[in-house]
Structure formats: C-alpha cells, structure tokens
Short mmCIF file of N, CA and C in Angstrom, two decimals:
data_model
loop_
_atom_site.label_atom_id
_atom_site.label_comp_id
_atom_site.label_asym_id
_atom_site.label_seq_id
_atom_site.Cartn_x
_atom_site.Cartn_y
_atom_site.Cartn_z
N UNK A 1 7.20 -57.11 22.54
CA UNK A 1 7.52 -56.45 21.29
C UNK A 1 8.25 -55.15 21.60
N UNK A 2 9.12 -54.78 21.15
CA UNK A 2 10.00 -53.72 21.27
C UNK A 2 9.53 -52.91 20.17
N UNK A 3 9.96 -51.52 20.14
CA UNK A 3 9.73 -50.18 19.15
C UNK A 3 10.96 -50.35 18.44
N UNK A 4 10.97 -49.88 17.60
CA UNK A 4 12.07 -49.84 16.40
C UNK A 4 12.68 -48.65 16.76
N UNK A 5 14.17 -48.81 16.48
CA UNK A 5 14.82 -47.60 17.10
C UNK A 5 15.79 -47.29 16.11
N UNK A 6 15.13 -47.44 14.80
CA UNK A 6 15.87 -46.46 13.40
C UNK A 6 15.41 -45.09 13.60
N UNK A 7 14.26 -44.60 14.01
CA UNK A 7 14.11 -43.46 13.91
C UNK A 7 14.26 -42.59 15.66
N UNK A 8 14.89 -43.16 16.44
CA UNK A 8 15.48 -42.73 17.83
C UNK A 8 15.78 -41.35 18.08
N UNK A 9 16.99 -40.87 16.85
CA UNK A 9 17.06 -39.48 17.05
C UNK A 9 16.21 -38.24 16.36
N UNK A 10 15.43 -39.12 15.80
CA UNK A 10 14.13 -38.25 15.19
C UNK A 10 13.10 -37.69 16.74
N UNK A 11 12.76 -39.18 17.16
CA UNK A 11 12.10 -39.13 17.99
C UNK A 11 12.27 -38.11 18.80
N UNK A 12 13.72 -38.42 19.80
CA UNK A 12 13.90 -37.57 20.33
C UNK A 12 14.08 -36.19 20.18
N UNK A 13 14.48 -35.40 18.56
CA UNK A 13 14.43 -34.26 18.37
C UNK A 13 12.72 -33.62 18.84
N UNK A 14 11.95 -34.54 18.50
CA UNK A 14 10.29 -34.20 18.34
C UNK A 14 10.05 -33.79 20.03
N UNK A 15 10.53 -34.91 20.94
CA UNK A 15 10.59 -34.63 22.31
C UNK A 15 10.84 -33.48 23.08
N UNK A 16 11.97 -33.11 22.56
CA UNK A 16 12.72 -32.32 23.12
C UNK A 16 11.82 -30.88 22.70
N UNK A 17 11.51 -30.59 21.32
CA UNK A 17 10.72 -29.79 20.50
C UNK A 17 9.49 -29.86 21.74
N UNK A 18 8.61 -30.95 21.90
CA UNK A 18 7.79 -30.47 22.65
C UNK A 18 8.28 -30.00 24.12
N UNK A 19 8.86 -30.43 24.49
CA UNK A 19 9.02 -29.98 26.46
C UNK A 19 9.43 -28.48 26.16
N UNK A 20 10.09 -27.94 24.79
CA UNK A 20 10.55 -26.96 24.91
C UNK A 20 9.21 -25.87 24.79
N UNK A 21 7.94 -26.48 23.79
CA UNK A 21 6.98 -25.40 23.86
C UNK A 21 6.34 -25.76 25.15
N UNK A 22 6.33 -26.73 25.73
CA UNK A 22 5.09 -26.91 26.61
C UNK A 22 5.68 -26.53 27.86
N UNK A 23 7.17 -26.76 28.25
CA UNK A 23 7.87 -26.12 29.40
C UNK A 23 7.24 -25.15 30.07
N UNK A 24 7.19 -23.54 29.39
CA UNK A 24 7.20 -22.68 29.72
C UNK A 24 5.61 -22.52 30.48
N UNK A 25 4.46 -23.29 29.81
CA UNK A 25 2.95 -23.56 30.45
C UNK A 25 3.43 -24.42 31.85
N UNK A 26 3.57 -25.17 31.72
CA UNK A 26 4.41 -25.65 33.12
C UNK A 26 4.75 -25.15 34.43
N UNK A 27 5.74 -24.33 33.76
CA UNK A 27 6.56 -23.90 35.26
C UNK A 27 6.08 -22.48 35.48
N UNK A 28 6.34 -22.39 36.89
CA UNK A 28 5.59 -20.93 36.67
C UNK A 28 6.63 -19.97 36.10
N UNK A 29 5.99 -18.59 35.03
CA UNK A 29 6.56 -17.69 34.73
C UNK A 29 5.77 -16.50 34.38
N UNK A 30 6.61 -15.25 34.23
CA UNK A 30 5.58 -14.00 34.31
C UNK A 30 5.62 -14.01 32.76
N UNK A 31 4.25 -12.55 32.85
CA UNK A 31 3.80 -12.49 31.58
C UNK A 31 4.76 -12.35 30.31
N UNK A 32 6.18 -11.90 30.52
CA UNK A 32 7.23 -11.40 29.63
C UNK A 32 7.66 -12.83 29.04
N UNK A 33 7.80 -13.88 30.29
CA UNK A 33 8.37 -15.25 29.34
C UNK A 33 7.44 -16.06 28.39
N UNK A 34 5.85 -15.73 29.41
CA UNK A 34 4.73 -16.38 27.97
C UNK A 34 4.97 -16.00 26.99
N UNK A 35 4.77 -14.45 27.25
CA UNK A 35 4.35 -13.99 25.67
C UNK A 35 5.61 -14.41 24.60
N UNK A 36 6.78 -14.14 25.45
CA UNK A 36 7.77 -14.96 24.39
C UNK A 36 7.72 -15.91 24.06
N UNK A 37 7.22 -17.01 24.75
CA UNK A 37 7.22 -18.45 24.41
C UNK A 37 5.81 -18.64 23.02
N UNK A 38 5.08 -17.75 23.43
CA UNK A 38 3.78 -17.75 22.54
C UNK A 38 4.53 -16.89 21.26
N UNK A 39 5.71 -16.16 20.96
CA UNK A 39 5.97 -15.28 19.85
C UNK A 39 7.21 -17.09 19.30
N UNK A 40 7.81 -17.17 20.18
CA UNK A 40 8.99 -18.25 19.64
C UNK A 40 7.72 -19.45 19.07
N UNK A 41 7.12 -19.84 19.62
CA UNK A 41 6.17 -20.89 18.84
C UNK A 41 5.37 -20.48 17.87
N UNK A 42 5.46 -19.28 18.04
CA UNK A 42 4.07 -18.85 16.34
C UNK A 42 5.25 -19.23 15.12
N UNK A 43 6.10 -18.54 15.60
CA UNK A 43 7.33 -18.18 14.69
C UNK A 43 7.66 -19.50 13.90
N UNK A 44 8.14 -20.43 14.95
CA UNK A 44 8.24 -21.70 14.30
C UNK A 44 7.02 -22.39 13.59
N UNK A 45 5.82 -22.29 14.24
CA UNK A 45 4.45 -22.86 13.88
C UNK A 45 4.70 -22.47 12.14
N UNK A 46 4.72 -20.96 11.66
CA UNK A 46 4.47 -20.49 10.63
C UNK A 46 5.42 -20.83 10.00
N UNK A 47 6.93 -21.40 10.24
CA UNK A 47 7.70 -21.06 9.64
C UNK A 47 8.27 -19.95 9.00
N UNK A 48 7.99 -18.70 10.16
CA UNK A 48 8.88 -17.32 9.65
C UNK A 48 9.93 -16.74 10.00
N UNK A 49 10.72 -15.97 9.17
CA UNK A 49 11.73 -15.58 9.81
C UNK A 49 11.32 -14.51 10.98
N UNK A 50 10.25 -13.94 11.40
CA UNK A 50 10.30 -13.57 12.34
C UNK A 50 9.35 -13.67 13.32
N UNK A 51 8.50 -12.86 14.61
CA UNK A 51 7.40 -12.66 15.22
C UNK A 51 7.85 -11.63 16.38
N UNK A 52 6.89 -10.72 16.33
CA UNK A 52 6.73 -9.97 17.23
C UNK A 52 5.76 -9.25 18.13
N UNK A 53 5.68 -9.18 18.81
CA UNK A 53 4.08 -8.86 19.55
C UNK A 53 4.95 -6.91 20.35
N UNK A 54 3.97 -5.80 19.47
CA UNK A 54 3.67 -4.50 19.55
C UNK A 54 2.83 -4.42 20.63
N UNK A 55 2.73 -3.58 22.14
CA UNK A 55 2.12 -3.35 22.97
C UNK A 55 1.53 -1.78 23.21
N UNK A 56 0.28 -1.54 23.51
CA UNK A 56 -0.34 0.04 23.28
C UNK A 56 0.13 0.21 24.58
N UNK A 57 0.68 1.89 24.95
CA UNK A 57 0.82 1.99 26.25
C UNK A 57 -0.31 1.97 26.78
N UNK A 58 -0.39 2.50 27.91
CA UNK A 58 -1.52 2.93 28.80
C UNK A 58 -2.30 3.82 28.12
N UNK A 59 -1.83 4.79 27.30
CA UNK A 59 -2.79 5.96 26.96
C UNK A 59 -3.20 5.48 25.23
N UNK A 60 -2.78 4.44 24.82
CA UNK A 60 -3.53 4.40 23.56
C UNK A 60 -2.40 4.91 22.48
N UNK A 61 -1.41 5.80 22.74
CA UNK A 61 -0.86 6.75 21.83
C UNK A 61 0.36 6.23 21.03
N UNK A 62 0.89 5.23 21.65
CA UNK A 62 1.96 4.63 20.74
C UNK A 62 1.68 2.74 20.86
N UNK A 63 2.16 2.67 19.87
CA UNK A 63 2.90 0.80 20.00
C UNK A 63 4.29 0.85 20.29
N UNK A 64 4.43 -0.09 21.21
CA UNK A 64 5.77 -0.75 21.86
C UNK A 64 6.32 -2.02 21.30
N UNK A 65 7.00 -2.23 20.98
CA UNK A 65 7.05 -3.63 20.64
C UNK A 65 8.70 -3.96 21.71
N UNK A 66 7.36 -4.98 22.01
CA UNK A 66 8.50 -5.68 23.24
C UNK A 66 8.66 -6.90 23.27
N UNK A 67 8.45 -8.23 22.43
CA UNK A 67 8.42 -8.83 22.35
C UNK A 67 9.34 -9.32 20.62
N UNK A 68 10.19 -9.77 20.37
CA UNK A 68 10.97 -10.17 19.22
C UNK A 68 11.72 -11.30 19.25
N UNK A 69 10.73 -12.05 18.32
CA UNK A 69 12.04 -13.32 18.01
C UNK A 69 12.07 -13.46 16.89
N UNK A 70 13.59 -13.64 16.30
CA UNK A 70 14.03 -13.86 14.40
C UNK A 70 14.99 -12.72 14.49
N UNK A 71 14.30 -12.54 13.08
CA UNK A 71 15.37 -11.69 12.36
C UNK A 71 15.08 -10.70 12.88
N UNK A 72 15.98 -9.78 13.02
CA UNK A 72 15.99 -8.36 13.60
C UNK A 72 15.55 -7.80 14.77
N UNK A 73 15.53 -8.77 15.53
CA UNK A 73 15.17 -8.78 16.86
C UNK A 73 15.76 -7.74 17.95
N UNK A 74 17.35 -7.70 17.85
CA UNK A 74 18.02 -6.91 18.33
C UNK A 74 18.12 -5.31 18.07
N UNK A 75 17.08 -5.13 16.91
CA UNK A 75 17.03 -3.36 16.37
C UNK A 75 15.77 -3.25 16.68
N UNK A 76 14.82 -4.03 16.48
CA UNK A 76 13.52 -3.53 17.38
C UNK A 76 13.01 -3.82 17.87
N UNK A 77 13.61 -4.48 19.33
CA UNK A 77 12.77 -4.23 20.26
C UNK A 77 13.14 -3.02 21.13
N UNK A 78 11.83 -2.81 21.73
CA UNK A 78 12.11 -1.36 22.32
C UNK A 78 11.56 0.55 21.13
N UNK A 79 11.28 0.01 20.05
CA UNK A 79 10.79 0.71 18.87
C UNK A 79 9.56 0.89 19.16
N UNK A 80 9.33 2.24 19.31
CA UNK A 80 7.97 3.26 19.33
C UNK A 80 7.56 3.57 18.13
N UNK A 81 6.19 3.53 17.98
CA UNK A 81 5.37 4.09 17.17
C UNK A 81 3.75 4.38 17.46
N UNK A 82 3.81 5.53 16.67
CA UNK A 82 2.92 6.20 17.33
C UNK A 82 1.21 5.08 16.99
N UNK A 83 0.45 5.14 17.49
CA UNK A 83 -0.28 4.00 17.42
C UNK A 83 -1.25 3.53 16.22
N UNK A 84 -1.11 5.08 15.50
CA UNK A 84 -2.32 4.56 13.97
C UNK A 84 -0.95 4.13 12.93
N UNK A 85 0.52 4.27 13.22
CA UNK A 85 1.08 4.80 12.05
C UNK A 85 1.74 3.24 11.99
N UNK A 86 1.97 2.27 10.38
CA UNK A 86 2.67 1.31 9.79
C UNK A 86 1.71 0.33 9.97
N UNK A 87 1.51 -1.09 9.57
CA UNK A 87 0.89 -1.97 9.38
C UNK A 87 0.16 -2.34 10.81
N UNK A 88 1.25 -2.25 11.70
CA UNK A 88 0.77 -2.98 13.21
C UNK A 88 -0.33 -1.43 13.78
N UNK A 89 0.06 -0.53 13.52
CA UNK A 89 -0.72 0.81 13.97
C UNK A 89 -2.48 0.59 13.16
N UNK A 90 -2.42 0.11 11.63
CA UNK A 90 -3.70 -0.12 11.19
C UNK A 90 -4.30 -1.23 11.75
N UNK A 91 -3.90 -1.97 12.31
CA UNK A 91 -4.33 -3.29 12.76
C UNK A 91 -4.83 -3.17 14.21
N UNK A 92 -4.47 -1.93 15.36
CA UNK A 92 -3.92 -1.68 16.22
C UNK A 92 -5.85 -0.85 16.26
N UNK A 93 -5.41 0.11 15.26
CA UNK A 93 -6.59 1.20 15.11
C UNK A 93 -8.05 0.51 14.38
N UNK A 94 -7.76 -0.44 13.63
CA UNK A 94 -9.35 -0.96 13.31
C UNK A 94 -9.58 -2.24 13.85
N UNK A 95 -9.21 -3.34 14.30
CA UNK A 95 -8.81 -4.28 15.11
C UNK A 95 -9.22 -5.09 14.57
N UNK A 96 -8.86 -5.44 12.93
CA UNK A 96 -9.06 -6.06 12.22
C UNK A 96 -7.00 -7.23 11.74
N UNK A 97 -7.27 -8.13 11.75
CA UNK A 97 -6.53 -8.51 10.98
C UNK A 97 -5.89 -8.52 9.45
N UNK A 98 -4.75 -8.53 8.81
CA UNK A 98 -4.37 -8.04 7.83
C UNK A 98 -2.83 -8.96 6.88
N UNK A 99 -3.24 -9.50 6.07
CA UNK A 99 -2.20 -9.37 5.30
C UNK A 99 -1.60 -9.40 4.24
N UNK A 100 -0.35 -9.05 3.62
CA UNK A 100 -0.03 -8.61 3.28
C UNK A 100 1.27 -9.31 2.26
N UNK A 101 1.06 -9.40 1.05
CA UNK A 101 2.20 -10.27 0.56
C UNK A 101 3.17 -9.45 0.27
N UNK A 102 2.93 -8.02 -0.13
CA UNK A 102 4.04 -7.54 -1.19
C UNK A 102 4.61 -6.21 -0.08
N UNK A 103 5.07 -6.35 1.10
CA UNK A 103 5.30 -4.88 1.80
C UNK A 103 5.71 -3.79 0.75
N UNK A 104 6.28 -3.84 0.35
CA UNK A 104 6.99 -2.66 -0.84
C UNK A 104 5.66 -2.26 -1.73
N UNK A 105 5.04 -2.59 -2.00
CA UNK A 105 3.61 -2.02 -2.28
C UNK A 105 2.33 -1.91 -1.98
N UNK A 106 2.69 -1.90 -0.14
CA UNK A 106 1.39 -1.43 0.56
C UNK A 106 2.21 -0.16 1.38
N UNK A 107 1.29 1.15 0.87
CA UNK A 107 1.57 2.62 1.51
C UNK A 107 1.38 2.61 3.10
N UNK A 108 1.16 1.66 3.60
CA UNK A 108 1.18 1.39 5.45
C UNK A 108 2.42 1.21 6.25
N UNK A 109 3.37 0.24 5.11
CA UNK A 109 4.49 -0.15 5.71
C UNK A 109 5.38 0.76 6.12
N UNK A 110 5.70 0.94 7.39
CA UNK A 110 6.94 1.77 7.65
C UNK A 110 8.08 1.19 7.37
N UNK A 111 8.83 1.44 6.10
CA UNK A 111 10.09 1.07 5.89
C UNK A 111 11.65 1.26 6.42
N UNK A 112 11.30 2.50 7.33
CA UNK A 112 12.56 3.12 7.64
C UNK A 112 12.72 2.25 9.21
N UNK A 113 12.01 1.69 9.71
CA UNK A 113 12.16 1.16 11.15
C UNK A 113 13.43 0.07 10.41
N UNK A 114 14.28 -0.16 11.30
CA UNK A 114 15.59 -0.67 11.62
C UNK A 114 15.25 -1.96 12.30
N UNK A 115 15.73 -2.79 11.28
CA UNK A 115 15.72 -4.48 11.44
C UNK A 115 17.11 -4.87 11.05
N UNK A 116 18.19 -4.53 11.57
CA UNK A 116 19.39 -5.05 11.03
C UNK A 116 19.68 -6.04 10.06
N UNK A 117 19.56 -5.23 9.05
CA UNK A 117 19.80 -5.85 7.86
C UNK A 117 18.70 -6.64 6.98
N UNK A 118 17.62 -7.28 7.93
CA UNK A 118 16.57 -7.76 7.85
C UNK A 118 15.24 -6.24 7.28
N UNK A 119 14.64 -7.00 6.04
CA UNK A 119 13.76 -6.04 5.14
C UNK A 119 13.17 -7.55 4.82
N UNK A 120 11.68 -7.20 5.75
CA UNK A 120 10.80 -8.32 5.52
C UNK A 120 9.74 -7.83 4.26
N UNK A 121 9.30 -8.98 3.57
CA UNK A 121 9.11 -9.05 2.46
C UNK A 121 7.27 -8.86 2.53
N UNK A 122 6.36 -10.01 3.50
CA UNK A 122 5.44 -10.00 3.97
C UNK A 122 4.70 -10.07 4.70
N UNK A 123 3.30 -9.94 5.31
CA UNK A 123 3.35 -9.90 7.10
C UNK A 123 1.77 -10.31 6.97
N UNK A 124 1.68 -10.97 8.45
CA UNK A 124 0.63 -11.25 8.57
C UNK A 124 0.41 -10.62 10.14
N UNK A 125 -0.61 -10.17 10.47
CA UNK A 125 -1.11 -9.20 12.05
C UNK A 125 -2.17 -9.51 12.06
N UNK A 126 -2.43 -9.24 13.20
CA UNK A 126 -3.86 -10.14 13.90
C UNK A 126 -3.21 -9.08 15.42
N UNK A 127 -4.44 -8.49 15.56
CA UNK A 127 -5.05 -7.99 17.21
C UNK A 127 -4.95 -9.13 18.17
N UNK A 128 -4.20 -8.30 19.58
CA UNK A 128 -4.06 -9.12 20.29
C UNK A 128 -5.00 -8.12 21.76
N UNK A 129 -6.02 -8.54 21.98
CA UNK A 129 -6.93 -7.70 23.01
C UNK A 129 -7.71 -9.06 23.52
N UNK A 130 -8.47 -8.65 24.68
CA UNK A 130 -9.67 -9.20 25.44
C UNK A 130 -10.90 -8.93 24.80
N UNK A 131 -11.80 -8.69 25.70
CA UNK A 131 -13.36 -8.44 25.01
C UNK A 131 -13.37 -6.95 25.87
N UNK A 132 -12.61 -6.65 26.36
CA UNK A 132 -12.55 -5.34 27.10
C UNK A 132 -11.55 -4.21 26.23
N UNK A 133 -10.43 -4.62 25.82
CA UNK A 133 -9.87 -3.73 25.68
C UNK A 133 -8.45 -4.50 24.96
N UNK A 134 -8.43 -3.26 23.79
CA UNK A 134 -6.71 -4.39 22.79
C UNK A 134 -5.25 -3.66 23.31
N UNK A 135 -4.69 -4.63 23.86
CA UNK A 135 -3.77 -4.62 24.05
C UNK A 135 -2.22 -4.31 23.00
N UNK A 136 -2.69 -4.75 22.18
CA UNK A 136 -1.26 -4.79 21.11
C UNK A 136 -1.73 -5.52 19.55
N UNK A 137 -0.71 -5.97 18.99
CA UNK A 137 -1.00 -6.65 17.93
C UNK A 137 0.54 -7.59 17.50
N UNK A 138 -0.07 -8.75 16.82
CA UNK A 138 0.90 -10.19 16.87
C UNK A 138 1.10 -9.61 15.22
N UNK A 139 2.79 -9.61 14.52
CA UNK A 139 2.88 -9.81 13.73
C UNK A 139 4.00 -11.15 13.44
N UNK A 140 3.69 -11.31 11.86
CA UNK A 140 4.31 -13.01 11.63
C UNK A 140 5.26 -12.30 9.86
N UNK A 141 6.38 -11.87 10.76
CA UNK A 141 7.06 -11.89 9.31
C UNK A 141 7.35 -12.90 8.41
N UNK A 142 7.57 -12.65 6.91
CA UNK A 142 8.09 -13.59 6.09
C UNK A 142 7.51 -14.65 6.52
N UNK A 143 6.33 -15.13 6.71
CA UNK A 143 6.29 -16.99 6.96
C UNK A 143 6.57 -17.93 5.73
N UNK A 144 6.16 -18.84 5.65
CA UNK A 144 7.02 -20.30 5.15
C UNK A 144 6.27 -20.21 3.83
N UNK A 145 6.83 -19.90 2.97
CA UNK A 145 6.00 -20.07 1.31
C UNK A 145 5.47 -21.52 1.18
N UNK A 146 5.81 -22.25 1.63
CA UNK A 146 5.34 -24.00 1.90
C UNK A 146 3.49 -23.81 2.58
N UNK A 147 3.52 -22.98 3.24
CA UNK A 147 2.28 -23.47 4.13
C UNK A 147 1.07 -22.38 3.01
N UNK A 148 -0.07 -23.24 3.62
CA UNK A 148 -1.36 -22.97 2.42
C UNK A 148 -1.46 -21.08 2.49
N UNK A 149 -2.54 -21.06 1.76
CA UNK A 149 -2.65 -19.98 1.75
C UNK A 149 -3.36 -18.95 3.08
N UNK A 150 -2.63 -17.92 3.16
CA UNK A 150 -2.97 -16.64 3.90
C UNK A 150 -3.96 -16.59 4.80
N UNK A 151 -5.07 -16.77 4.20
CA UNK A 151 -6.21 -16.37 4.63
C UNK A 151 -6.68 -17.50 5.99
N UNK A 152 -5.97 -18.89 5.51
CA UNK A 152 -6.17 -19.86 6.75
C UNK A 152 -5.26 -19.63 7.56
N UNK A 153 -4.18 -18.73 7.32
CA UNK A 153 -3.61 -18.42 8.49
C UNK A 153 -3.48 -17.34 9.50
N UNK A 154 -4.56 -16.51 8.67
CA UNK A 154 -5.16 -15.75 9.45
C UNK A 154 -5.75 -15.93 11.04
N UNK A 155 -6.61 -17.23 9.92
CA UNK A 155 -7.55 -17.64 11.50
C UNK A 155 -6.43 -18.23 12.58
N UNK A 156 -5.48 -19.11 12.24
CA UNK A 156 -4.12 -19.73 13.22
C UNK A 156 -3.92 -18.39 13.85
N UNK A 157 -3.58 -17.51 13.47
CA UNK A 157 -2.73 -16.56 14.00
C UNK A 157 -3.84 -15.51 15.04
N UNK A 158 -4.94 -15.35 14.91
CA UNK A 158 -6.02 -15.14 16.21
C UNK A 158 -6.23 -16.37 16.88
N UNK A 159 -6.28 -17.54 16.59
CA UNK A 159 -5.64 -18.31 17.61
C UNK A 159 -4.69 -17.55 18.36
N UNK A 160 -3.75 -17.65 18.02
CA UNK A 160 -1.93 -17.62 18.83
C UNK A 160 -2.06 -16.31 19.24
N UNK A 161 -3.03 -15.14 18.76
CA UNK A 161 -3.19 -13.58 19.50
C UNK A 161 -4.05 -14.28 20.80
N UNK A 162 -4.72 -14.79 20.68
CA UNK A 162 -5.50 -14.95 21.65
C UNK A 162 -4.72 -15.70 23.02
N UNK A 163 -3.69 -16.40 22.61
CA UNK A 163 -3.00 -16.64 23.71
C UNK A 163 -2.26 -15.98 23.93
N UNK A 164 -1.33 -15.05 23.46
CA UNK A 164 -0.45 -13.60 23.92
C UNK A 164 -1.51 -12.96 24.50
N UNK A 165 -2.78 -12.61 24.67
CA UNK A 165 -3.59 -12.14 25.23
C UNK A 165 -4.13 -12.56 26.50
N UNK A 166 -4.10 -13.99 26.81
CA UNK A 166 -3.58 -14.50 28.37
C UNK A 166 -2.95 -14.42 28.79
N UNK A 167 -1.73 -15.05 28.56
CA UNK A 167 -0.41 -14.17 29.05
C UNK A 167 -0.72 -13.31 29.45
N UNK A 168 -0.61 -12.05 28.54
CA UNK A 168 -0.68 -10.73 28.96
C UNK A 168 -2.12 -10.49 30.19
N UNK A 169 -2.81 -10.74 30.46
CA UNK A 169 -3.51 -10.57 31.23
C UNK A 169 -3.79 -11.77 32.69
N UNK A 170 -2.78 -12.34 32.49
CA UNK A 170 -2.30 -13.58 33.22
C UNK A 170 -1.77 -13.34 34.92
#
C-alpha cells in the first residue's frame, strides 16, 4: 500500500518546519543560538509578531535585551533599561508573570523605546530564572487573536521561559 501523495508538499512544509525547530537541540550550539531558537519558536508557537528575551546584568540594575525576533528587532536589540522600569522591569522585579491586552492603557509600558515603526498593541511576560536566581524575562508581543485565551498562555509561555532558562544556564 502506498501513502497518498496529494498532500506531499504539505507534508514536506511540516518536515522541514520541524528539523528547523529541532535542529538547533541537535547540533551543538552556544547559549546565544538556543535562546534564539527558543525566542523564534515561541514566536511562531503564539503566533506573534514578535519575542524577545530581556537579560539582568550581573548587578541586578538594568535589563538587556538581547535576544529579538519579529517586528522591531533591529531597534531593540541591545536596549537598556533600568531593571524595575516598563512591563519586562515589573515582571523582572516581582517575578510574577503578566499580561496585558491594551498597552496604551497600562502606566508600565514604556512607550518611547524604538521598535521601528512597530507599536505593539499587547504582551504577554513570564520570568525567565532558575530556582537560584532570575535571569531575565520572555516577552510575546502581539500574539495570534486566534489562539484561546491569555491566561492559558500564560502557563505555555513559563513553559518556553523555562527553556530560555537552560539555554541560558547550559
């Protein structure tokens, strides 16, 4: 019996889709390509236009965000902030998860940070730490108005912190 091969280039899109997330577990690579591979798969997972993973320096005092894939990727990465201050700084400072449908009417959002052209609408963050000590925090811009509500994706998205959090300590 043979497989039916009307749906061939489906298939293979699905294929290709996986070797591309599972690749990077694979082969060896340092912590900079996980955590990307873990920000490019949330991104798609959620269906958002963006993801980015914010890193605390050494002293606690700012977020880094070094990690960007989507929209506006090219204006911030490399963007300091000081570590209590904008959505990822509250998330950062109570190590609670958070989100957020309406940015324009939560007093947290730092609006003036530079996303070329990109002015995300809503966010979802989730702490990205060990049982020792937090490292940063995962945000999920704009995700997919299609997928259920918020609050179950909360829990997905400490999932997916929790693996930027291997990585990172990898």
């Amino acid at each position: 019996m043979t497989a039916p091969t009307a749906d061939v280039p489906g298939l293979l899109e699905r294929m290709a889709r996986l070797a591309g997330d599972v690749g990077p577990v694979l082969a060896p690579a340092g912590p900079d390509d996980l955590v990307t591979s873990v920000a490019a798969t949330a991104q798609r997972m959620f269906g958002a236009k963006a993801c980015s993973v914010a890193l605390l320096t050494d002293d606690d005092s700012e977020l880094v965000f070094t990690t960007i894939v989507g929209a506006g990727a090219e204006s911030t990465k490399g963007l300091r902030l000081p570590s209590g201050q904008g959505i990822a700084g509250w998330v950062a400072m109570s190590g609670q998860p958070l989100v957020v449908s309406d940015l324009s009417q939560d007093p947290r959002w730092v609006g003036a940070i530079p996303t070329a052209g990109y002015t995300p609408r809503s966010i979802l963050a989730a702490p990205v730490g060990t049982s020792e000590r937090l490292l940063g925090v995962l945000e999920i811009l704009d995700r997919s108005e299609d997928r259920p509500e918020a609050a179950a994706d909360l829990e997905l998205l400490a999932v997916v912190a929790d693996q930027a959090a291997l990585a990172l300590e990898g």
